[in-house]
Amino acid sequence: MPAQILDYGILLVPFGPAIVICILHIFPKRHLFVVAIASSAAYLISLAGASIFRLLVFPLRSSFWYLTFWSVLTQEIVRSYFIKYYFSTARRFSVIAMNAVLYPMQDLSSSFAAGIAWGITNAIMLYGDVLVRATGMATIVSPHCKEMSTPVLSSWASLLTIVIHTSIMIIAFDAYRRKNKLRIGSVVLLNFAHISLGGLNFVEGGCVEYLISEALLATFLVAVVFRVIHEDGYYSKRYAQD
């Protein structure tokens, strides 16, 4: 019984809060549900693009930094098109007065829905296989991380991944809304920092440093999000209804 509780806990730590948010906040609102599904599909497109580029240059396919470069590049290209398409679609959709009242397309709720969907999909693709196999009496331990089992590491990494990508998406929506190149560049750098920290998992004992670094990055991003959504000119609900 204790082993089963641990197994369920490994899954509930990263996905429990996200599922509750989706059920209570995103799924009941049709426009946010569509945004979330579109964001999840956008991430999968970026993942497919990164995989194709990885296969094109065979000698470098095992290089962590080569994979990081293409992962960040494809993610940010797809993200930019996704956000711009959202802006144009929301503008056309809100032309009808009834739509603007029933389905207010404002950046905070939309970017939050898009970010959490992007993060959940990312976490499932990166760590889902390990988490699903975290059942039974045996466990998996990486030779580079003897401090904790791989499922436990993947569980906390998934939670931080969801928080980080949700925050990055909120910041990105505002950056593209303002057409601020400096902020757009900061989004790219933040995503690069997040993916680059994964390299610590290939260093002896680096998994602990990885989780601590990711937690610090997530805390920093949440603080940045709080500042961004309270700035003058942020496209909040009151602007969406003007």
JSON list of C-alpha atoms in Angstrom, two decimals:
[
{"chain": "A", "resi": 1, "resn": "MET", "atom": "CA", "xyz": [0.00, 0.00, 0.00]},
{"chain": "A", "resi": 2, "resn": "PRO", "atom": "CA", "xyz": [2.74, 2.59, 0.83]},
{"chain": "A", "resi": 3, "resn": "ALA", "atom": "CA", "xyz": [4.39, 1.79, -2.52]},
{"chain": "A", "resi": 4, "resn": "GLN", "atom": "CA", "xyz": [1.10, 2.43, -4.35]},
{"chain": "A", "resi": 5, "resn": "ILE", "atom": "CA", "xyz": [0.65, 5.75, -2.52]},
{"chain": "A", "resi": 6, "resn": "LEU", "atom": "CA", "xyz": [4.14, 6.77, -3.63]},
{"chain": "A", "resi": 7, "resn": "ASP", "atom": "CA", "xyz": [3.34, 5.76, -7.22]},
{"chain": "A", "resi": 8, "resn": "TYR", "atom": "CA", "xyz": [0.19, 7.90, -7.26]},
{"chain": "A", "resi": 9, "resn": "GLY", "atom": "CA", "xyz": [2.02, 10.73, -5.55]},
{"chain": "A", "resi": 10, "resn": "ILE", "atom": "CA", "xyz": [4.68, 10.77, -8.26]},
{"chain": "A", "resi": 11, "resn": "LEU", "atom": "CA", "xyz": [1.92, 11.38, -10.83]},
{"chain": "A", "resi": 12, "resn": "LEU", "atom": "CA", "xyz": [-0.12, 13.78, -8.69]},
{"chain": "A", "resi": 13, "resn": "VAL", "atom": "CA", "xyz": [2.77, 16.12, -7.81]},
{"chain": "A", "resi": 14, "resn": "PRO", "atom": "CA", "xyz": [3.23, 17.44, -11.38]},
{"chain": "A", "resi": 15, "resn": "PHE", "atom": "CA", "xyz": [-0.18, 16.83, -12.92]},
{"chain": "A", "resi": 16, "resn": "GLY", "atom": "CA", "xyz": [-2.60, 17.07, -10.00]},
{"chain": "A", "resi": 17, "resn": "PRO", "atom": "CA", "xyz": [-2.66, 20.89, -9.73]},
{"chain": "A", "resi": 18, "resn": "ALA", "atom": "CA", "xyz": [-2.64, 21.28, -13.52]},
{"chain": "A", "resi": 19, "resn": "ILE", "atom": "CA", "xyz": [-5.59, 18.89, -13.96]},
{"chain": "A", "resi": 20, "resn": "VAL", "atom": "CA", "xyz": [-7.60, 20.69, -11.26]},
{"chain": "A", "resi": 21, "resn": "ILE", "atom": "CA", "xyz": [-6.94, 24.04, -12.95]},
{"chain": "A", "resi": 22, "resn": "CYS", "atom": "CA", "xyz": [-7.95, 22.64, -16.32]},
{"chain": "A", "resi": 23, "resn": "ILE", "atom": "CA", "xyz": [-11.18, 21.14, -14.97]},
{"chain": "A", "resi": 24, "resn": "LEU", "atom": "CA", "xyz": [-12.22, 24.21, -12.98]},
{"chain": "A", "resi": 25, "resn": "HIS", "atom": "CA", "xyz": [-10.90, 27.05, -15.14]},
{"chain": "A", "resi": 26, "resn": "ILE", "atom": "CA", "xyz": [-10.10, 26.00, -18.70]},
{"chain": "A", "resi": 27, "resn": "PHE", "atom": "CA", "xyz": [-12.47, 23.20, -19.77]},
{"chain": "A", "resi": 28, "resn": "PRO", "atom": "CA", "xyz": [-15.70, 25.02, -18.78]},
{"chain": "A", "resi": 29, "resn": "LYS", "atom": "CA", "xyz": [-14.77, 27.96, -21.04]},
{"chain": "A", "resi": 30, "resn": "ARG", "atom": "CA", "xyz": [-14.91, 26.92, -24.65]},
{"chain": "A", "resi": 31, "resn": "HIS", "atom": "CA", "xyz": [-12.56, 29.62, -25.98]},
{"chain": "A", "resi": 32, "resn": "LEU", "atom": "CA", "xyz": [-9.89, 28.73, -23.41]},
{"chain": "A", "resi": 33, "resn": "PHE", "atom": "CA", "xyz": [-10.31, 25.04, -24.18]},
{"chain": "A", "resi": 34, "resn": "VAL", "atom": "CA", "xyz": [-9.66, 25.75, -27.88]},
{"chain": "A", "resi": 35, "resn": "VAL", "atom": "CA", "xyz": [-6.63, 27.90, -27.01]},
{"chain": "A", "resi": 36, "resn": "ALA", "atom": "CA", "xyz": [-5.22, 25.12, -24.80]},
{"chain": "A", "resi": 37, "resn": "ILE", "atom": "CA", "xyz": [-5.67, 22.45, -27.47]},
{"chain": "A", "resi": 38, "resn": "ALA", "atom": "CA", "xyz": [-4.08, 24.71, -30.10]},
{"chain": "A", "resi": 39, "resn": "SER", "atom": "CA", "xyz": [-1.14, 25.42, -27.80]},
{"chain": "A", "resi": 40, "resn": "SER", "atom": "CA", "xyz": [-0.60, 21.72, -27.12]},
{"chain": "A", "resi": 41, "resn": "ALA", "atom": "CA", "xyz": [-0.64, 21.03, -30.88]},
{"chain": "A", "resi": 42, "resn": "ALA", "atom": "CA", "xyz": [1.80, 23.91, -31.43]},
{"chain": "A", "resi": 43, "resn": "TYR", "atom": "CA", "xyz": [4.28, 22.38, -28.98]},
{"chain": "A", "resi": 44, "resn": "LEU", "atom": "CA", "xyz": [4.03, 19.01, -30.74]},
{"chain": "A", "resi": 45, "resn": "ILE", "atom": "CA", "xyz": [4.74, 20.74, -34.06]},
{"chain": "A", "resi": 46, "resn": "SER", "atom": "CA", "xyz": [7.85, 22.38, -32.57]},
{"chain": "A", "resi": 47, "resn": "LEU", "atom": "CA", "xyz": [8.95, 19.01, -31.17]},
{"chain": "A", "resi": 48, "resn": "ALA", "atom": "CA", "xyz": [8.54, 17.40, -34.58]},
{"chain": "A", "resi": 49, "resn": "GLY", "atom": "CA", "xyz": [10.54, 20.21, -36.19]},
{"chain": "A", "resi": 50, "resn": "ALA", "atom": "CA", "xyz": [13.36, 19.82, -33.66]},
{"chain": "A", "resi": 51, "resn": "SER", "atom": "CA", "xyz": [13.40, 16.05, -34.25]},
{"chain": "A", "resi": 52, "resn": "ILE", "atom": "CA", "xyz": [13.71, 16.54, -38.01]},
{"chain": "A", "resi": 53, "resn": "PHE", "atom": "CA", "xyz": [16.64, 18.94, -37.64]},
{"chain": "A", "resi": 54, "resn": "ARG", "atom": "CA", "xyz": [18.25, 16.53, -35.19]},
{"chain": "A", "resi": 55, "resn": "LEU", "atom": "CA", "xyz": [18.18, 13.78, -37.82]},
{"chain": "A", "resi": 56, "resn": "LEU", "atom": "CA", "xyz": [19.51, 16.02, -40.60]},
{"chain": "A", "resi": 57, "resn": "VAL", "atom": "CA", "xyz": [23.00, 16.38, -39.08]},
{"chain": "A", "resi": 58, "resn": "PHE", "atom": "CA", "xyz": [23.89, 12.86, -37.99]},
{"chain": "A", "resi": 59, "resn": "PRO", "atom": "CA", "xyz": [27.34, 13.56, -36.42]},
{"chain": "A", "resi": 60, "resn": "LEU", "atom": "CA", "xyz": [25.85, 16.13, -34.01]},
{"chain": "A", "resi": 61, "resn": "ARG", "atom": "CA", "xyz": [22.64, 14.32, -33.10]},
{"chain": "A", "resi": 62, "resn": "SER", "atom": "CA", "xyz": [24.07, 13.21, -29.75]},
{"chain": "A", "resi": 63, "resn": "SER", "atom": "CA", "xyz": [25.33, 16.69, -28.82]},
{"chain": "A", "resi": 64, "resn": "PHE", "atom": "CA", "xyz": [23.27, 18.18, -25.97]},
{"chain": "A", "resi": 65, "resn": "TRP", "atom": "CA", "xyz": [23.92, 21.77, -27.06]},
{"chain": "A", "resi": 66, "resn": "TYR", "atom": "CA", "xyz": [23.01, 21.00, -30.66]},
{"chain": "A", "resi": 67, "resn": "LEU", "atom": "CA", "xyz": [19.69, 19.54, -29.51]},
{"chain": "A", "resi": 68, "resn": "THR", "atom": "CA", "xyz": [19.16, 22.48, -27.15]},
{"chain": "A", "resi": 69, "resn": "PHE", "atom": "CA", "xyz": [19.73, 24.98, -29.96]},
{"chain": "A", "resi": 70, "resn": "TRP", "atom": "CA", "xyz": [17.17, 23.39, -32.27]},
{"chain": "A", "resi": 71, "resn": "SER", "atom": "CA", "xyz": [14.68, 22.81, -29.46]},
{"chain": "A", "resi": 72, "resn": "VAL", "atom": "CA", "xyz": [14.73, 26.47, -28.46]},
{"chain": "A", "resi": 73, "resn": "LEU", "atom": "CA", "xyz": [14.71, 27.71, -32.07]},
{"chain": "A", "resi": 74, "resn": "THR", "atom": "CA", "xyz": [11.76, 25.58, -33.17]},
{"chain": "A", "resi": 75, "resn": "GLN", "atom": "CA", "xyz": [9.80, 26.28, -29.99]},
{"chain": "A", "resi": 76, "resn": "GLU", "atom": "CA", "xyz": [10.20, 30.02, -30.31]},
{"chain": "A", "resi": 77, "resn": "ILE", "atom": "CA", "xyz": [9.39, 30.09, -34.02]},
{"chain": "A", "resi": 78, "resn": "VAL", "atom": "CA", "xyz": [6.24, 28.06, -33.46]},
{"chain": "A", "resi": 79, "resn": "ARG", "atom": "CA", "xyz": [5.36, 30.13, -30.37]},
{"chain": "A", "resi": 80, "resn": "SER", "atom": "CA", "xyz": [5.62, 33.38, -32.34]},
{"chain": "A", "resi": 81, "resn": "TYR", "atom": "CA", "xyz": [3.30, 32.10, -35.07]},
{"chain": "A", "resi": 82, "resn": "PHE", "atom": "CA", "xyz": [0.90, 30.67, -32.50]},
{"chain": "A", "resi": 83, "resn": "ILE", "atom": "CA", "xyz": [0.63, 33.96, -30.58]},
{"chain": "A", "resi": 84, "resn": "LYS", "atom": "CA", "xyz": [0.31, 36.08, -33.71]},
{"chain": "A", "resi": 85, "resn": "TYR", "atom": "CA", "xyz": [-2.40, 33.77, -35.06]},
{"chain": "A", "resi": 86, "resn": "TYR", "atom": "CA", "xyz": [-4.19, 34.02, -31.70]},
{"chain": "A", "resi": 87, "resn": "PHE", "atom": "CA", "xyz": [-4.10, 37.82, -31.88]},
{"chain": "A", "resi": 88, "resn": "SER", "atom": "CA", "xyz": [-5.54, 37.92, -35.39]},
{"chain": "A", "resi": 89, "resn": "THR", "atom": "CA", "xyz": [-8.19, 35.29, -34.59]},
{"chain": "A", "resi": 90, "resn": "ALA", "atom": "CA", "xyz": [-9.21, 36.99, -31.34]},
{"chain": "A", "resi": 91, "resn": "ARG", "atom": "CA", "xyz": [-9.51, 40.34, -33.13]},
{"chain": "A", "resi": 92, "resn": "ARG", "atom": "CA", "xyz": [-11.82, 38.90, -35.79]},
{"chain": "A", "resi": 93, "resn": "PHE", "atom": "CA", "xyz": [-13.76, 36.85, -33.25]},
{"chain": "A", "resi": 94, "resn": "SER", "atom": "CA", "xyz": [-14.39, 39.85, -30.96]},
{"chain": "A", "resi": 95, "resn": "VAL", "atom": "CA", "xyz": [-15.82, 41.99, -33.78]},
{"chain": "A", "resi": 96, "resn": "ILE", "atom": "CA", "xyz": [-19.20, 40.42, -33.01]},
{"chain": "A", "resi": 97, "resn": "ALA", "atom": "CA", "xyz": [-20.43, 42.10, -29.83]},
{"chain": "A", "resi": 98, "resn": "MET", "atom": "CA", "xyz": [-22.05, 38.95, -28.42]},
{"chain": "A", "resi": 99, "resn": "ASN", "atom": "CA", "xyz": [-18.79, 37.00, -28.75]},
{"chain": "A", "resi": 100, "resn": "ALA", "atom": "CA", "xyz": [-16.88, 39.71, -26.91]},
{"chain": "A", "resi": 101, "resn": "VAL", "atom": "CA", "xyz": [-19.31, 39.43, -23.99]},
{"chain": "A", "resi": 102, "resn": "LEU", "atom": "CA", "xyz": [-19.68, 35.64, -23.84]},
{"chain": "A", "resi": 103, "resn": "TYR", "atom": "CA", "xyz": [-16.05, 34.78, -24.68]},
{"chain": "A", "resi": 104, "resn": "PRO", "atom": "CA", "xyz": [-13.77, 37.64, -23.58]},
{"chain": "A", "resi": 105, "resn": "MET", "atom": "CA", "xyz": [-10.45, 37.04, -25.32]},
{"chain": "A", "resi": 106, "resn": "GLN", "atom": "CA", "xyz": [-8.00, 38.70, -22.95]},
{"chain": "A", "resi": 107, "resn": "ASP", "atom": "CA", "xyz": [-4.35, 37.90, -22.64]},
{"chain": "A", "resi": 108, "resn": "LEU", "atom": "CA", "xyz": [-4.09, 36.75, -19.02]},
{"chain": "A", "resi": 109, "resn": "SER", "atom": "CA", "xyz": [-6.58, 33.89, -19.17]},
{"chain": "A", "resi": 110, "resn": "SER", "atom": "CA", "xyz": [-5.66, 32.94, -22.75]},
{"chain": "A", "resi": 111, "resn": "SER", "atom": "CA", "xyz": [-1.91, 32.95, -22.17]},
{"chain": "A", "resi": 112, "resn": "PHE", "atom": "CA", "xyz": [-2.39, 31.04, -18.92]},
{"chain": "A", "resi": 113, "resn": "ALA", "atom": "CA", "xyz": [-4.42, 28.36, -20.72]},
{"chain": "A", "resi": 114, "resn": "ALA", "atom": "CA", "xyz": [-1.92, 28.22, -23.56]},
{"chain": "A", "resi": 115, "resn": "GLY", "atom": "CA", "xyz": [1.04, 28.08, -21.20]},
{"chain": "A", "resi": 116, "resn": "ILE", "atom": "CA", "xyz": [-0.29, 25.32, -18.97]},
{"chain": "A", "resi": 117, "resn": "ALA", "atom": "CA", "xyz": [-1.23, 23.23, -22.01]},
{"chain": "A", "resi": 118, "resn": "TRP", "atom": "CA", "xyz": [2.24, 23.81, -23.54]},
{"chain": "A", "resi": 119, "resn": "GLY", "atom": "CA", "xyz": [3.87, 22.86, -20.23]},
{"chain": "A", "resi": 120, "resn": "ILE", "atom": "CA", "xyz": [1.75, 19.74, -19.66]},
{"chain": "A", "resi": 121, "resn": "THR", "atom": "CA", "xyz": [2.46, 18.49, -23.18]},
{"chain": "A", "resi": 122, "resn": "ASN", "atom": "CA", "xyz": [6.17, 19.22, -22.74]},
{"chain": "A", "resi": 123, "resn": "ALA", "atom": "CA", "xyz": [6.29, 17.38, -19.42]},
{"chain": "A", "resi": 124, "resn": "ILE", "atom": "CA", "xyz": [4.44, 14.36, -20.80]},
{"chain": "A", "resi": 125, "resn": "MET", "atom": "CA", "xyz": [6.73, 14.10, -23.83]},
{"chain": "A", "resi": 126, "resn": "LEU", "atom": "CA", "xyz": [9.89, 14.46, -21.72]},
{"chain": "A", "resi": 127, "resn": "TYR", "atom": "CA", "xyz": [9.02, 12.52, -18.57]},
{"chain": "A", "resi": 128, "resn": "GLY", "atom": "CA", "xyz": [5.75, 10.68, -19.25]},
{"chain": "A", "resi": 129, "resn": "ASP", "atom": "CA", "xyz": [7.35, 7.36, -20.08]},
{"chain": "A", "resi": 130, "resn": "VAL", "atom": "CA", "xyz": [9.36, 7.34, -16.84]},
{"chain": "A", "resi": 131, "resn": "LEU", "atom": "CA", "xyz": [6.37, 8.39, -14.72]},
{"chain": "A", "resi": 132, "resn": "VAL", "atom": "CA", "xyz": [4.10, 5.74, -16.22]},
{"chain": "A", "resi": 133, "resn": "ARG", "atom": "CA", "xyz": [6.69, 3.07, -15.46]},
{"chain": "A", "resi": 134, "resn": "ALA", "atom": "CA", "xyz": [6.99, 4.21, -11.83]},
{"chain": "A", "resi": 135, "resn": "THR", "atom": "CA", "xyz": [4.94, 1.29, -10.52]},
{"chain": "A", "resi": 136, "resn": "GLY", "atom": "CA", "xyz": [5.76, -1.91, -8.69]},
{"chain": "A", "resi": 137, "resn": "MET", "atom": "CA", "xyz": [8.37, -2.70, -6.08]},
{"chain": "A", "resi": 138, "resn": "ALA", "atom": "CA", "xyz": [11.43, -1.85, -8.16]},
{"chain": "A", "resi": 139, "resn": "THR", "atom": "CA", "xyz": [12.54, 1.62, -9.21]},
{"chain": "A", "resi": 140, "resn": "ILE", "atom": "CA", "xyz": [14.87, 3.29, -11.69]},
{"chain": "A", "resi": 141, "resn": "VAL", "atom": "CA", "xyz": [18.04, 5.12, -10.66]},
{"chain": "A", "resi": 142, "resn": "SER", "atom": "CA", "xyz": [20.22, 7.08, -13.05]},
{"chain": "A", "resi": 143, "resn": "PRO", "atom": "CA", "xyz": [24.01, 6.51, -12.78]},
{"chain": "A", "resi": 144, "resn": "HIS", "atom": "CA", "xyz": [24.35, 10.32, -12.71]},
{"chain": "A", "resi": 145, "resn": "CYS", "atom": "CA", "xyz": [21.83, 10.80, -9.88]},
{"chain": "A", "resi": 146, "resn": "LYS", "atom": "CA", "xyz": [22.12, 8.52, -6.88]},
{"chain": "A", "resi": 147, "resn": "GLU", "atom": "CA", "xyz": [20.47, 11.07, -4.60]},
{"chain": "A", "resi": 148, "resn": "MET", "atom": "CA", "xyz": [16.94, 10.18, -5.77]},
{"chain": "A", "resi": 149, "resn": "SER", "atom": "CA", "xyz": [15.15, 7.80, -8.09]},
{"chain": "A", "resi": 150, "resn": "THR", "atom": "CA", "xyz": [14.51, 8.80, -11.68]},
{"chain": "A", "resi": 151, "resn": "PRO", "atom": "CA", "xyz": [10.69, 8.82, -11.22]},
{"chain": "A", "resi": 152, "resn": "VAL", "atom": "CA", "xyz": [10.97, 11.20, -8.26]},
{"chain": "A", "resi": 153, "resn": "LEU", "atom": "CA", "xyz": [13.33, 13.44, -10.23]},
{"chain": "A", "resi": 154, "resn": "SER", "atom": "CA", "xyz": [10.98, 13.34, -13.24]},
{"chain": "A", "resi": 155, "resn": "SER", "atom": "CA", "xyz": [7.99, 14.15, -11.05]},
{"chain": "A", "resi": 156, "resn": "TRP", "atom": "CA", "xyz": [9.47, 17.35, -9.63]},
{"chain": "A", "resi": 157, "resn": "ALA", "atom": "CA", "xyz": [11.01, 18.25, -12.99]},
{"chain": "A", "resi": 158, "resn": "SER", "atom": "CA", "xyz": [7.58, 17.93, -14.63]},
{"chain": "A", "resi": 159, "resn": "LEU", "atom": "CA", "xyz": [5.98, 20.23, -12.06]},
{"chain": "A", "resi": 160, "resn": "LEU", "atom": "CA", "xyz": [8.68, 22.88, -12.54]},
{"chain": "A", "resi": 161, "resn": "THR", "atom": "CA", "xyz": [8.46, 22.51, -16.32]},
{"chain": "A", "resi": 162, "resn": "ILE", "atom": "CA", "xyz": [4.73, 23.26, -16.24]},
{"chain": "A", "resi": 163, "resn": "VAL", "atom": "CA", "xyz": [5.21, 26.32, -14.01]},
{"chain": "A", "resi": 164, "resn": "ILE", "atom": "CA", "xyz": [8.08, 27.64, -16.12]},
{"chain": "A", "resi": 165, "resn": "HIS", "atom": "CA", "xyz": [6.34, 27.23, -19.47]},
{"chain": "A", "resi": 166, "resn": "THR", "atom": "CA", "xyz": [3.12, 28.75, -18.15]},
{"chain": "A", "resi": 167, "resn": "SER", "atom": "CA", "xyz": [5.07, 31.79, -16.96]},
{"chain": "A", "resi": 168, "resn": "ILE", "atom": "CA", "xyz": [7.06, 32.08, -20.18]},
{"chain": "A", "resi": 169, "resn": "MET", "atom": "CA", "xyz": [3.87, 31.99, -22.25]},
{"chain": "A", "resi": 170, "resn": "ILE", "atom": "CA", "xyz": [2.27, 34.80, -20.22]},
{"chain": "A", "resi": 171, "resn": "ILE", "atom": "CA", "xyz": [5.41, 36.91, -20.65]},
{"chain": "A", "resi": 172, "resn": "ALA", "atom": "CA", "xyz": [5.55, 36.07, -24.37]},
{"chain": "A", "resi": 173, "resn": "PHE", "atom": "CA", "xyz": [1.94, 37.14, -24.99]},
{"chain": "A", "resi": 174, "resn": "ASP", "atom": "CA", "xyz": [2.68, 40.55, -23.48]},
{"chain": "A", "resi": 175, "resn": "ALA", "atom": "CA", "xyz": [5.98, 40.87, -25.36]},
{"chain": "A", "resi": 176, "resn": "TYR", "atom": "CA", "xyz": [4.38, 40.16, -28.74]},
{"chain": "A", "resi": 177, "resn": "ARG", "atom": "CA", "xyz": [1.36, 42.31, -27.90]},
{"chain": "A", "resi": 178, "resn": "ARG", "atom": "CA", "xyz": [3.67, 45.28, -27.26]},
{"chain": "A", "resi": 179, "resn": "LYS", "atom": "CA", "xyz": [5.93, 44.29, -30.20]},
{"chain": "A", "resi": 180, "resn": "ASN", "atom": "CA", "xyz": [8.86, 44.79, -27.85]},
{"chain": "A", "resi": 181, "resn": "LYS", "atom": "CA", "xyz": [11.91, 43.12, -29.41]},
{"chain": "A", "resi": 182, "resn": "LEU", "atom": "CA", "xyz": [13.87, 43.25, -26.15]},
{"chain": "A", "resi": 183, "resn": "ARG", "atom": "CA", "xyz": [11.14, 41.37, -24.30]},
{"chain": "A", "resi": 184, "resn": "ILE", "atom": "CA", "xyz": [10.74, 38.89, -27.13]},
{"chain": "A", "resi": 185, "resn": "GLY", "atom": "CA", "xyz": [14.48, 38.25, -26.97]},
{"chain": "A", "resi": 186, "resn": "SER", "atom": "CA", "xyz": [14.23, 37.75, -23.21]},
{"chain": "A", "resi": 187, "resn": "VAL", "atom": "CA", "xyz": [11.58, 35.07, -23.78]},
{"chain": "A", "resi": 188, "resn": "VAL", "atom": "CA", "xyz": [14.01, 33.20, -26.02]},
{"chain": "A", "resi": 189, "resn": "LEU", "atom": "CA", "xyz": [16.79, 33.50, -23.44]},
{"chain": "A", "resi": 190, "resn": "LEU", "atom": "CA", "xyz": [14.54, 32.34, -20.61]},
{"chain": "A", "resi": 191, "resn": "ASN", "atom": "CA", "xyz": [13.50, 29.26, -22.57]},
{"chain": "A", "resi": 192, "resn": "PHE", "atom": "CA", "xyz": [17.14, 28.62, -23.48]},
{"chain": "A", "resi": 193, "resn": "ALA", "atom": "CA", "xyz": [18.10, 28.85, -19.79]},
{"chain": "A", "resi": 194, "resn": "HIS", "atom": "CA", "xyz": [15.34, 26.41, -18.85]},
{"chain": "A", "resi": 195, "resn": "ILE", "atom": "CA", "xyz": [16.32, 23.80, -21.46]},
{"chain": "A", "resi": 196, "resn": "SER", "atom": "CA", "xyz": [20.05, 24.28, -20.84]},
{"chain": "A", "resi": 197, "resn": "LEU", "atom": "CA", "xyz": [19.65, 23.47, -17.15]},
{"chain": "A", "resi": 198, "resn": "GLY", "atom": "CA", "xyz": [18.70, 19.96, -18.24]},
{"chain": "A", "resi": 199, "resn": "GLY", "atom": "CA", "xyz": [22.39, 19.40, -18.94]},
{"chain": "A", "resi": 200, "resn": "LEU", "atom": "CA", "xyz": [22.99, 19.20, -15.18]},
{"chain": "A", "resi": 201, "resn": "ASN", "atom": "CA", "xyz": [21.27, 15.81, -15.19]},
{"chain": "A", "resi": 202, "resn": "PHE", "atom": "CA", "xyz": [24.23, 14.40, -17.13]},
{"chain": "A", "resi": 203, "resn": "VAL", "atom": "CA", "xyz": [26.70, 15.48, -14.45]},
{"chain": "A", "resi": 204, "resn": "GLU", "atom": "CA", "xyz": [27.43, 13.32, -11.42]},
{"chain": "A", "resi": 205, "resn": "GLY", "atom": "CA", "xyz": [25.13, 14.52, -8.65]},
{"chain": "A", "resi": 206, "resn": "GLY", "atom": "CA", "xyz": [23.82, 17.32, -10.86]},
{"chain": "A", "resi": 207, "resn": "CYS", "atom": "CA", "xyz": [20.17, 16.36, -10.49]},
{"chain": "A", "resi": 208, "resn": "VAL", "atom": "CA", "xyz": [19.89, 18.14, -7.14]},
{"chain": "A", "resi": 209, "resn": "GLU", "atom": "CA", "xyz": [21.47, 21.27, -8.59]},
{"chain": "A", "resi": 210, "resn": "TYR", "atom": "CA", "xyz": [19.10, 20.94, -11.55]},
{"chain": "A", "resi": 211, "resn": "LEU", "atom": "CA", "xyz": [15.98, 20.93, -9.37]},
{"chain": "A", "resi": 212, "resn": "ILE", "atom": "CA", "xyz": [17.24, 23.81, -7.25]},
{"chain": "A", "resi": 213, "resn": "SER", "atom": "CA", "xyz": [18.15, 25.86, -10.34]},
{"chain": "A", "resi": 214, "resn": "GLU", "atom": "CA", "xyz": [14.78, 25.13, -11.98]},
{"chain": "A", "resi": 215, "resn": "ALA", "atom": "CA", "xyz": [12.97, 26.09, -8.77]},
{"chain": "A", "resi": 216, "resn": "LEU", "atom": "CA", "xyz": [14.87, 29.40, -8.64]},
{"chain": "A", "resi": 217, "resn": "LEU", "atom": "CA", "xyz": [14.10, 30.04, -12.32]},
{"chain": "A", "resi": 218, "resn": "ALA", "atom": "CA", "xyz": [10.41, 29.25, -11.76]},
{"chain": "A", "resi": 219, "resn": "THR", "atom": "CA", "xyz": [10.29, 31.61, -8.76]},
{"chain": "A", "resi": 220, "resn": "PHE", "atom": "CA", "xyz": [11.95, 34.37, -10.79]},
{"chain": "A", "resi": 221, "resn": "LEU", "atom": "CA", "xyz": [9.51, 33.87, -13.68]},
{"chain": "A", "resi": 222, "resn": "VAL", "atom": "CA", "xyz": [6.47, 33.98, -11.41]},
{"chain": "A", "resi": 223, "resn": "ALA", "atom": "CA", "xyz": [7.75, 37.29, -10.01]},
{"chain": "A", "resi": 224, "resn": "VAL", "atom": "CA", "xyz": [8.25, 38.63, -13.56]},
{"chain": "A", "resi": 225, "resn": "VAL", "atom": "CA", "xyz": [4.71, 37.53, -14.48]},
{"chain": "A", "resi": 226, "resn": "PHE", "atom": "CA", "xyz": [3.29, 39.36, -11.47]},
{"chain": "A", "resi": 227, "resn": "ARG", "atom": "CA", "xyz": [5.08, 42.53, -12.56]},
{"chain": "A", "resi": 228, "resn": "VAL", "atom": "CA", "xyz": [4.07, 42.17, -16.22]},
{"chain": "A", "resi": 229, "resn": "ILE", "atom": "CA", "xyz": [0.34, 41.72, -15.58]},
{"chain": "A", "resi": 230, "resn": "HIS", "atom": "CA", "xyz": [0.30, 44.81, -13.34]},
{"chain": "A", "resi": 231, "resn": "GLU", "atom": "CA", "xyz": [2.09, 47.07, -15.81]},
{"chain": "A", "resi": 232, "resn": "ASP", "atom": "CA", "xyz": [0.28, 49.94, -17.51]},
{"chain": "A", "resi": 233, "resn": "GLY", "atom": "CA", "xyz": [-1.08, 48.89, -20.89]},
{"chain": "A", "resi": 234, "resn": "TYR", "atom": "CA", "xyz": [-1.33, 45.20, -20.11]},
{"chain": "A", "resi": 235, "resn": "TYR", "atom": "CA", "xyz": [-4.13, 43.70, -22.22]},
{"chain": "A", "resi": 236, "resn": "SER", "atom": "CA", "xyz": [-6.36, 42.72, -19.34]},
{"chain": "A", "resi": 237, "resn": "LYS", "atom": "CA", "xyz": [-10.10, 42.15, -19.34]},
{"chain": "A", "resi": 238, "resn": "ARG", "atom": "CA", "xyz": [-10.94, 45.84, -19.15]},
{"chain": "A", "resi": 239, "resn": "TYR", "atom": "CA", "xyz": [-8.95, 46.49, -22.35]},
{"chain": "A", "resi": 240, "resn": "ALA", "atom": "CA", "xyz": [-10.45, 43.48, -24.11]},
{"chain": "A", "resi": 241, "resn": "GLN", "atom": "CA", "xyz": [-13.95, 44.85, -23.51]},
{"chain": "A", "resi": 242, "resn": "ASP", "atom": "CA", "xyz": [-13.21, 48.38, -24.79]}
]
